[in-house]
Amino acid sequence: MDFRFDIIIEYAPFLLKGLLYTIGLSVGGIVLGTVLGFFIALGKMSKFKLVRIPFIWYINFFRGTPLLVQLFLVHFGLMPLLMSPTNTVISALVALSLNSAAYVAEIFRAGIQSIDKGQDEAARSLGMGSRLTMGHIIFPQAFRRMIPPLGNEFITLLKDSSLAAIIATPELMYWGRAASGQYFRVWEPYLAVAFTYLLLTLSLTYLLNYVEKRLSNK
Amino acid sequence: MIRVKNLKKSFGDVEVLKDINVQIKTKEVMVVIGPSGSGKSTFLRCLNRLEETTSGTIHIEDIDISDKKVNINSVRADIGMIFQHFNLFPHKTVLENIILAPMKVRKKSREEAEKIAYDLLRKLGLVEKAKVYPDSLSGGQKQRIAIARALAMEPKIMLFDEPTSALDPEMVGEVLAVMKGLAQDGMTMVVVTHEMGFAREVGDRVVFMDEGYIVEEACPLTLFSAPKHERTKAFLSKVL
């Protein structure tokens, strides 16, 4: 079997552009997901049951249904209500953010609840209210413990962003499919795409290990 | 200073405090002793509402802290509390541990807060530890820093919840010495402890609790040498 490098070379500019979208979607998704996830976590930890319930079901829904289904619901259902014409990049970003927010919320909740109760009591006994206690005592300690699972979530999100190809978001996988469709070849385009993802996830893993080490030395 | 009336506290179906009535005067050192599970820690934690009371009233000066409308944070700011496991903030240096609440709650400037902190550290002989993290301290040092952190708020009352129970024996003395110094300086203190020597030497009054009641209270001399109740006698015979 011959391996046609010329296909990869021809598609390189498109794959590169797709790569930028993939990075953009992943970074945007994790940032928006983290902000959203923080509030969802706080909501789920509310003292009041009625407040907790919608947040619990948000998490149940987004963790309990396939991302592909969510992507379709967002792109073909939600977004047409909000904008016209719809934009596949925005749809993908919204779906990925909503999805990762559910996972990030659980990471936040677990991190916050893993902090010893004595820390809260010590801060309270000094007259610190709940906001001061969360901001200065609980959250900074919890955040360090959240870095490894947040990193994992980021890597998962990066790979899951490939699903956006199905709704024609012009990211990495989309251009792989395009090349495959044009030349009726499987190995060249998909191996090129696979190696690009691998390069991204491995670099991210190294980066996260480095950050984790830096923080634990402190 | 502190007036507790008909205090009851239940966790679910379990009634831990059954009917506590006690008063603590300004500058008094009250030591609470009793077997484990007698409710003495719960009683102490009710005094700054770390535990919500089930019924009864607790007045700190003129404020009924069992009233839900009371701004509990400002009450707590005046009541220092020392825990069995120190509960220093591990992500902050010793100095940061001490100045945080004075700055954020008392709204002191950093300079003011640091001055208070260094004065306290000097008194405790721990100035050289100001910039280190709590991890590198011994248990005795941690507990003394915890005391400094509480004192930096210039409290009117100090609560101690078994402050030496988690310490290696050779470190108990240094913490008790600090507490004794505080008592001599006229601090109002409520101390839950198993250190009978401390109770006898420093306590103005000793309260013996068992099964959610105050069984007996007296000055240490009387309570230790001539306990009236059978349960007090039985307890003291085991620990003395």
PDB file of C-alpha atoms in Angstrom, chain B residues 3-191:
ATOM      1  CA  ARG B   3     -24.911  33.523  80.798  1.00  0.00           C
ATOM      2  CA  VAL B   4     -26.214  30.163  79.630  1.00  0.00           C
ATOM      3  CA  LYS B   5     -29.824  29.303  80.453  1.00  0.00           C
ATOM      4  CA  ASN B   6     -31.639  26.020  79.841  1.00  0.00           C
ATOM      5  CA  LEU B   7     -29.359  25.202  76.951  1.00  0.00           C
ATOM      6  CA  LYS B   8     -30.342  22.085  75.045  1.00  0.00           C
ATOM      7  CA  LYS B   9     -28.751  20.642  71.948  1.00  0.00           C
ATOM      8  CA  SER B  10     -29.749  17.591  69.938  1.00  0.00           C
ATOM      9  CA  PHE B  11     -28.133  15.967  66.933  1.00  0.00           C
ATOM     10  CA  GLY B  12     -31.091  14.265  65.295  1.00  0.00           C
ATOM     11  CA  ASP B  13     -32.613  12.061  67.975  1.00  0.00           C
ATOM     12  CA  VAL B  14     -29.625  12.214  70.267  1.00  0.00           C
ATOM     13  CA  GLU B  15     -29.818  14.828  72.972  1.00  0.00           C
ATOM     14  CA  VAL B  16     -26.238  15.822  73.708  1.00  0.00           C
ATOM     15  CA  LEU B  17     -26.863  18.765  76.036  1.00  0.00           C
ATOM     16  CA  LYS B  18     -29.847  18.293  78.285  1.00  0.00           C
ATOM     17  CA  ASP B  19     -30.202  21.376  80.422  1.00  0.00           C
ATOM     18  CA  ILE B  20     -27.153  23.513  80.893  1.00  0.00           C
ATOM     19  CA  ASN B  21     -27.256  26.531  83.199  1.00  0.00           C
ATOM     20  CA  VAL B  22     -24.041  28.327  83.954  1.00  0.00           C
ATOM     21  CA  GLN B  23     -22.575  31.806  84.221  1.00  0.00           C
ATOM     22  CA  ILE B  24     -19.046  32.873  83.543  1.00  0.00           C
ATOM     23  CA  LYS B  25     -17.776  36.106  84.997  1.00  0.00           C
ATOM     24  CA  THR B  26     -15.341  38.519  83.406  1.00  0.00           C
ATOM     25  CA  LYS B  27     -11.717  37.420  83.932  1.00  0.00           C
ATOM     26  CA  GLU B  28     -12.848  34.063  85.193  1.00  0.00           C
ATOM     27  CA  VAL B  29     -11.158  30.854  84.031  1.00  0.00           C
ATOM     28  CA  MET B  30     -13.688  28.075  83.868  1.00  0.00           C
ATOM     29  CA  VAL B  31     -12.392  24.582  83.202  1.00  0.00           C
ATOM     30  CA  VAL B  32     -14.778  21.953  81.890  1.00  0.00           C
ATOM     31  CA  ILE B  33     -13.916  18.322  82.524  1.00  0.00           C
ATOM     32  CA  GLY B  34     -15.765  15.087  82.001  1.00  0.00           C
ATOM     33  CA  PRO B  35     -15.665  11.763  80.171  1.00  0.00           C
ATOM     34  CA  SER B  36     -15.709  11.720  76.378  1.00  0.00           C
ATOM     35  CA  GLY B  37     -19.214  11.972  74.995  1.00  0.00           C
ATOM     36  CA  SER B  38     -20.339  14.026  77.971  1.00  0.00           C
ATOM     37  CA  GLY B  39     -21.142  17.018  75.754  1.00  0.00           C
ATOM     38  CA  LYS B  40     -18.376  19.348  76.917  1.00  0.00           C
ATOM     39  CA  SER B  41     -17.029  20.123  73.436  1.00  0.00           C
ATOM     40  CA  THR B  42     -20.548  20.646  72.102  1.00  0.00           C
ATOM     41  CA  PHE B  43     -21.236  23.001  74.996  1.00  0.00           C
ATOM     42  CA  LEU B  44     -18.111  25.003  74.170  1.00  0.00           C
ATOM     43  CA  ARG B  45     -18.984  25.140  70.450  1.00  0.00           C
ATOM     44  CA  CYS B  46     -22.432  26.480  71.299  1.00  0.00           C
ATOM     45  CA  LEU B  47     -20.810  29.482  72.975  1.00  0.00           C
ATOM     46  CA  ASN B  48     -19.780  30.949  69.598  1.00  0.00           C
ATOM     47  CA  ARG B  49     -22.551  29.201  67.679  1.00  0.00           C
ATOM     48  CA  LEU B  50     -20.359  26.824  65.754  1.00  0.00           C
ATOM     49  CA  GLU B  51     -23.210  24.573  66.849  1.00  0.00           C
ATOM     50  CA  GLU B  52     -26.745  25.918  66.628  1.00  0.00           C
ATOM     51  CA  THR B  53     -28.572  25.473  69.900  1.00  0.00           C
ATOM     52  CA  THR B  54     -31.838  23.524  69.968  1.00  0.00           C
ATOM     53  CA  SER B  55     -33.365  25.568  72.759  1.00  0.00           C
ATOM     54  CA  GLY B  56     -32.356  27.848  75.606  1.00  0.00           C
ATOM     55  CA  THR B  57     -30.433  31.102  75.557  1.00  0.00           C
ATOM     56  CA  ILE B  58     -26.790  32.092  75.595  1.00  0.00           C
ATOM     57  CA  HIS B  59     -26.007  35.700  76.417  1.00  0.00           C
ATOM     58  CA  ILE B  60     -22.576  37.057  75.651  1.00  0.00           C
ATOM     59  CA  GLU B  61     -22.574  40.320  77.549  1.00  0.00           C
ATOM     60  CA  ASP B  62     -26.032  41.601  76.545  1.00  0.00           C
ATOM     61  CA  ILE B  63     -26.432  39.798  73.238  1.00  0.00           C
ATOM     62  CA  ASP B  64     -28.477  36.632  72.989  1.00  0.00           C
ATOM     63  CA  ILE B  65     -26.452  34.733  70.403  1.00  0.00           C
ATOM     64  CA  SER B  66     -29.102  32.012  70.025  1.00  0.00           C
ATOM     65  CA  ASP B  67     -31.231  34.701  68.351  1.00  0.00           C
ATOM     66  CA  LYS B  68     -30.983  34.052  64.614  1.00  0.00           C
ATOM     67  CA  LYS B  69     -31.094  37.783  63.849  1.00  0.00           C
ATOM     68  CA  VAL B  70     -27.851  38.472  65.709  1.00  0.00           C
ATOM     69  CA  ASN B  71     -24.877  39.230  63.463  1.00  0.00           C
ATOM     70  CA  ILE B  72     -22.913  36.218  64.581  1.00  0.00           C
ATOM     71  CA  ASN B  73     -19.729  37.261  62.779  1.00  0.00           C
ATOM     72  CA  SER B  74     -19.281  40.339  64.914  1.00  0.00           C
ATOM     73  CA  VAL B  75     -19.924  38.262  68.051  1.00  0.00           C
ATOM     74  CA  ARG B  76     -17.388  35.658  66.963  1.00  0.00           C
ATOM     75  CA  ALA B  77     -14.808  38.329  66.242  1.00  0.00           C
ATOM     76  CA  ASP B  78     -14.777  39.007  69.992  1.00  0.00           C
ATOM     77  CA  ILE B  79     -14.489  35.349  70.968  1.00  0.00           C
ATOM     78  CA  GLY B  80     -11.256  33.533  70.243  1.00  0.00           C
ATOM     79  CA  MET B  81     -11.380  29.781  69.790  1.00  0.00           C
ATOM     80  CA  ILE B  82      -8.602  27.229  69.963  1.00  0.00           C
ATOM     81  CA  PHE B  83      -9.110  23.786  68.476  1.00  0.00           C
ATOM     82  CA  GLN B  84      -7.700  20.392  69.262  1.00  0.00           C
ATOM     83  CA  HIS B  85      -6.215  20.114  65.768  1.00  0.00           C
ATOM     84  CA  PHE B  86      -5.002  23.743  65.565  1.00  0.00           C
ATOM     85  CA  ASN B  87      -6.716  24.399  62.220  1.00  0.00           C
ATOM     86  CA  LEU B  88      -4.035  26.776  60.999  1.00  0.00           C
ATOM     87  CA  PHE B  89      -4.453  27.758  57.360  1.00  0.00           C
ATOM     88  CA  PRO B  90      -1.823  25.607  55.586  1.00  0.00           C
ATOM     89  CA  HIS B  91      -1.654  27.767  52.438  1.00  0.00           C
ATOM     90  CA  LYS B  92      -0.708  30.874  54.400  1.00  0.00           C
ATOM     91  CA  THR B  93       2.448  31.707  56.318  1.00  0.00           C
ATOM     92  CA  VAL B  94       2.358  32.096  60.062  1.00  0.00           C
ATOM     93  CA  LEU B  95       2.224  35.869  59.694  1.00  0.00           C
ATOM     94  CA  GLU B  96      -0.551  35.695  57.093  1.00  0.00           C
ATOM     95  CA  ASN B  97      -2.497  33.359  59.376  1.00  0.00           C
ATOM     96  CA  ILE B  98      -2.364  35.940  62.129  1.00  0.00           C
ATOM     97  CA  ILE B  99      -3.061  39.126  60.161  1.00  0.00           C
ATOM     98  CA  LEU B 100      -5.853  37.837  57.894  1.00  0.00           C
ATOM     99  CA  ALA B 101      -8.823  38.292  60.214  1.00  0.00           C
ATOM    100  CA  PRO B 102      -7.618  41.571  61.780  1.00  0.00           C
ATOM    101  CA  MET B 103      -7.338  42.997  58.257  1.00  0.00           C
ATOM    102  CA  LYS B 104     -10.497  41.515  56.720  1.00  0.00           C
ATOM    103  CA  VAL B 105     -12.817  41.540  59.731  1.00  0.00           C
ATOM    104  CA  ARG B 106     -11.431  44.365  61.880  1.00  0.00           C
ATOM    105  CA  LYS B 107     -10.433  46.392  58.789  1.00  0.00           C
ATOM    106  CA  LYS B 108      -7.007  47.154  60.179  1.00  0.00           C
ATOM    107  CA  SER B 109      -4.253  48.254  57.847  1.00  0.00           C
ATOM    108  CA  ARG B 110      -1.528  45.749  57.019  1.00  0.00           C
ATOM    109  CA  GLU B 111       1.011  47.715  59.076  1.00  0.00           C
ATOM    110  CA  GLU B 112      -1.222  47.753  62.153  1.00  0.00           C
ATOM    111  CA  ALA B 113      -2.050  44.065  61.804  1.00  0.00           C
ATOM    112  CA  GLU B 114       1.598  43.123  61.337  1.00  0.00           C
ATOM    113  CA  LYS B 115       2.623  45.150  64.344  1.00  0.00           C
ATOM    114  CA  ILE B 116       0.102  43.295  66.514  1.00  0.00           C
ATOM    115  CA  ALA B 117       1.223  39.990  65.014  1.00  0.00           C
ATOM    116  CA  TYR B 118       4.918  40.629  65.656  1.00  0.00           C
ATOM    117  CA  ASP B 119       4.203  41.780  69.222  1.00  0.00           C
ATOM    118  CA  LEU B 120       2.385  38.498  69.855  1.00  0.00           C
ATOM    119  CA  LEU B 121       5.055  36.416  68.139  1.00  0.00           C
ATOM    120  CA  ARG B 122       7.743  38.114  70.207  1.00  0.00           C
ATOM    121  CA  LYS B 123       5.835  37.360  73.386  1.00  0.00           C
ATOM    122  CA  LEU B 124       5.571  33.715  72.383  1.00  0.00           C
ATOM    123  CA  GLY B 125       9.197  33.516  71.233  1.00  0.00           C
ATOM    124  CA  LEU B 126       8.185  32.605  67.696  1.00  0.00           C
ATOM    125  CA  VAL B 127       9.249  35.686  65.722  1.00  0.00           C
ATOM    126  CA  GLU B 128      11.626  33.685  63.546  1.00  0.00           C
ATOM    127  CA  LYS B 129       8.672  31.572  62.367  1.00  0.00           C
ATOM    128  CA  ALA B 130       6.745  34.518  60.929  1.00  0.00           C
ATOM    129  CA  LYS B 131       7.490  33.726  57.294  1.00  0.00           C
ATOM    130  CA  VAL B 132       7.279  29.936  57.365  1.00  0.00           C
ATOM    131  CA  TYR B 133       4.299  27.761  56.520  1.00  0.00           C
ATOM    132  CA  PRO B 134       2.520  25.865  59.306  1.00  0.00           C
ATOM    133  CA  ASP B 135       3.678  22.510  57.873  1.00  0.00           C
ATOM    134  CA  SER B 136       7.185  23.076  59.174  1.00  0.00           C
ATOM    135  CA  LEU B 137       6.105  23.738  62.770  1.00  0.00           C
ATOM    136  CA  SER B 138       5.892  21.293  65.654  1.00  0.00           C
ATOM    137  CA  GLY B 139       2.503  20.640  67.219  1.00  0.00           C
ATOM    138  CA  GLY B 140       3.254  22.849  70.187  1.00  0.00           C
ATOM    139  CA  GLN B 141       4.353  25.691  67.935  1.00  0.00           C
ATOM    140  CA  LYS B 142       1.233  25.283  65.798  1.00  0.00           C
ATOM    141  CA  GLN B 143      -1.025  25.560  68.808  1.00  0.00           C
ATOM    142  CA  ARG B 144       0.827  28.623  70.089  1.00  0.00           C
ATOM    143  CA  ILE B 145       0.473  30.252  66.659  1.00  0.00           C
ATOM    144  CA  ALA B 146      -3.234  29.376  66.743  1.00  0.00           C
ATOM    145  CA  ILE B 147      -3.446  31.182  70.080  1.00  0.00           C
ATOM    146  CA  ALA B 148      -1.611  34.177  68.613  1.00  0.00           C
ATOM    147  CA  ARG B 149      -4.023  34.177  65.655  1.00  0.00           C
ATOM    148  CA  ALA B 150      -6.991  34.280  68.028  1.00  0.00           C
ATOM    149  CA  LEU B 151      -5.409  36.946  70.242  1.00  0.00           C
ATOM    150  CA  ALA B 152      -4.670  39.195  67.268  1.00  0.00           C
ATOM    151  CA  MET B 153      -8.408  39.841  67.127  1.00  0.00           C
ATOM    152  CA  GLU B 154      -8.190  41.225  70.682  1.00  0.00           C
ATOM    153  CA  PRO B 155     -11.001  38.995  71.931  1.00  0.00           C
ATOM    154  CA  LYS B 156     -12.893  39.419  75.181  1.00  0.00           C
ATOM    155  CA  ILE B 157     -13.298  35.702  75.680  1.00  0.00           C
ATOM    156  CA  MET B 158     -11.141  32.724  74.724  1.00  0.00           C
ATOM    157  CA  LEU B 159     -12.546  29.235  74.247  1.00  0.00           C
ATOM    158  CA  PHE B 160     -10.208  26.235  74.289  1.00  0.00           C
ATOM    159  CA  ASP B 161     -11.423  22.901  72.936  1.00  0.00           C
ATOM    160  CA  GLU B 162      -8.977  20.278  74.232  1.00  0.00           C
ATOM    161  CA  PRO B 163      -6.020  22.394  73.151  1.00  0.00           C
ATOM    162  CA  THR B 164      -3.346  19.892  74.203  1.00  0.00           C
ATOM    163  CA  SER B 165      -5.021  16.595  73.332  1.00  0.00           C
ATOM    164  CA  ALA B 166      -3.355  16.259  69.932  1.00  0.00           C
ATOM    165  CA  LEU B 167       0.125  17.164  71.185  1.00  0.00           C
ATOM    166  CA  ASP B 168       3.103  14.979  71.969  1.00  0.00           C
ATOM    167  CA  PRO B 169       3.578  14.932  75.753  1.00  0.00           C
ATOM    168  CA  GLU B 170       6.739  17.034  75.699  1.00  0.00           C
ATOM    169  CA  MET B 171       4.877  19.870  73.964  1.00  0.00           C
ATOM    170  CA  VAL B 172       1.925  20.089  76.292  1.00  0.00           C
ATOM    171  CA  GLY B 173       3.833  22.251  78.754  1.00  0.00           C
ATOM    172  CA  GLU B 174       4.649  25.086  76.350  1.00  0.00           C
ATOM    173  CA  VAL B 175       0.997  25.471  75.365  1.00  0.00           C
ATOM    174  CA  LEU B 176      -0.275  25.313  78.936  1.00  0.00           C
ATOM    175  CA  ALA B 177       2.299  27.944  79.907  1.00  0.00           C
ATOM    176  CA  VAL B 178       0.894  30.329  77.294  1.00  0.00           C
ATOM    177  CA  MET B 179      -2.630  29.675  78.543  1.00  0.00           C
ATOM    178  CA  LYS B 180      -1.561  30.247  82.121  1.00  0.00           C
ATOM    179  CA  GLY B 181      -0.001  33.565  81.112  1.00  0.00           C
ATOM    180  CA  LEU B 182      -3.253  34.562  79.430  1.00  0.00           C
ATOM    181  CA  ALA B 183      -5.220  33.723  82.560  1.00  0.00           C
ATOM    182  CA  GLN B 184      -2.855  35.828  84.636  1.00  0.00           C
ATOM    183  CA  ASP B 185      -3.355  38.722  82.236  1.00  0.00           C
ATOM    184  CA  GLY B 186      -7.050  38.586  83.073  1.00  0.00           C
ATOM    185  CA  MET B 187      -8.510  36.883  80.003  1.00  0.00           C
ATOM    186  CA  THR B 188     -11.969  35.353  80.402  1.00  0.00           C
ATOM    187  CA  MET B 189     -11.465  31.719  79.464  1.00  0.00           C
ATOM    188  CA  VAL B 190     -13.510  28.567  79.064  1.00  0.00           C
ATOM    189  CA  VAL B 191     -11.252  25.533  78.754  1.00  0.00           C
TER     190      VAL B 191
END
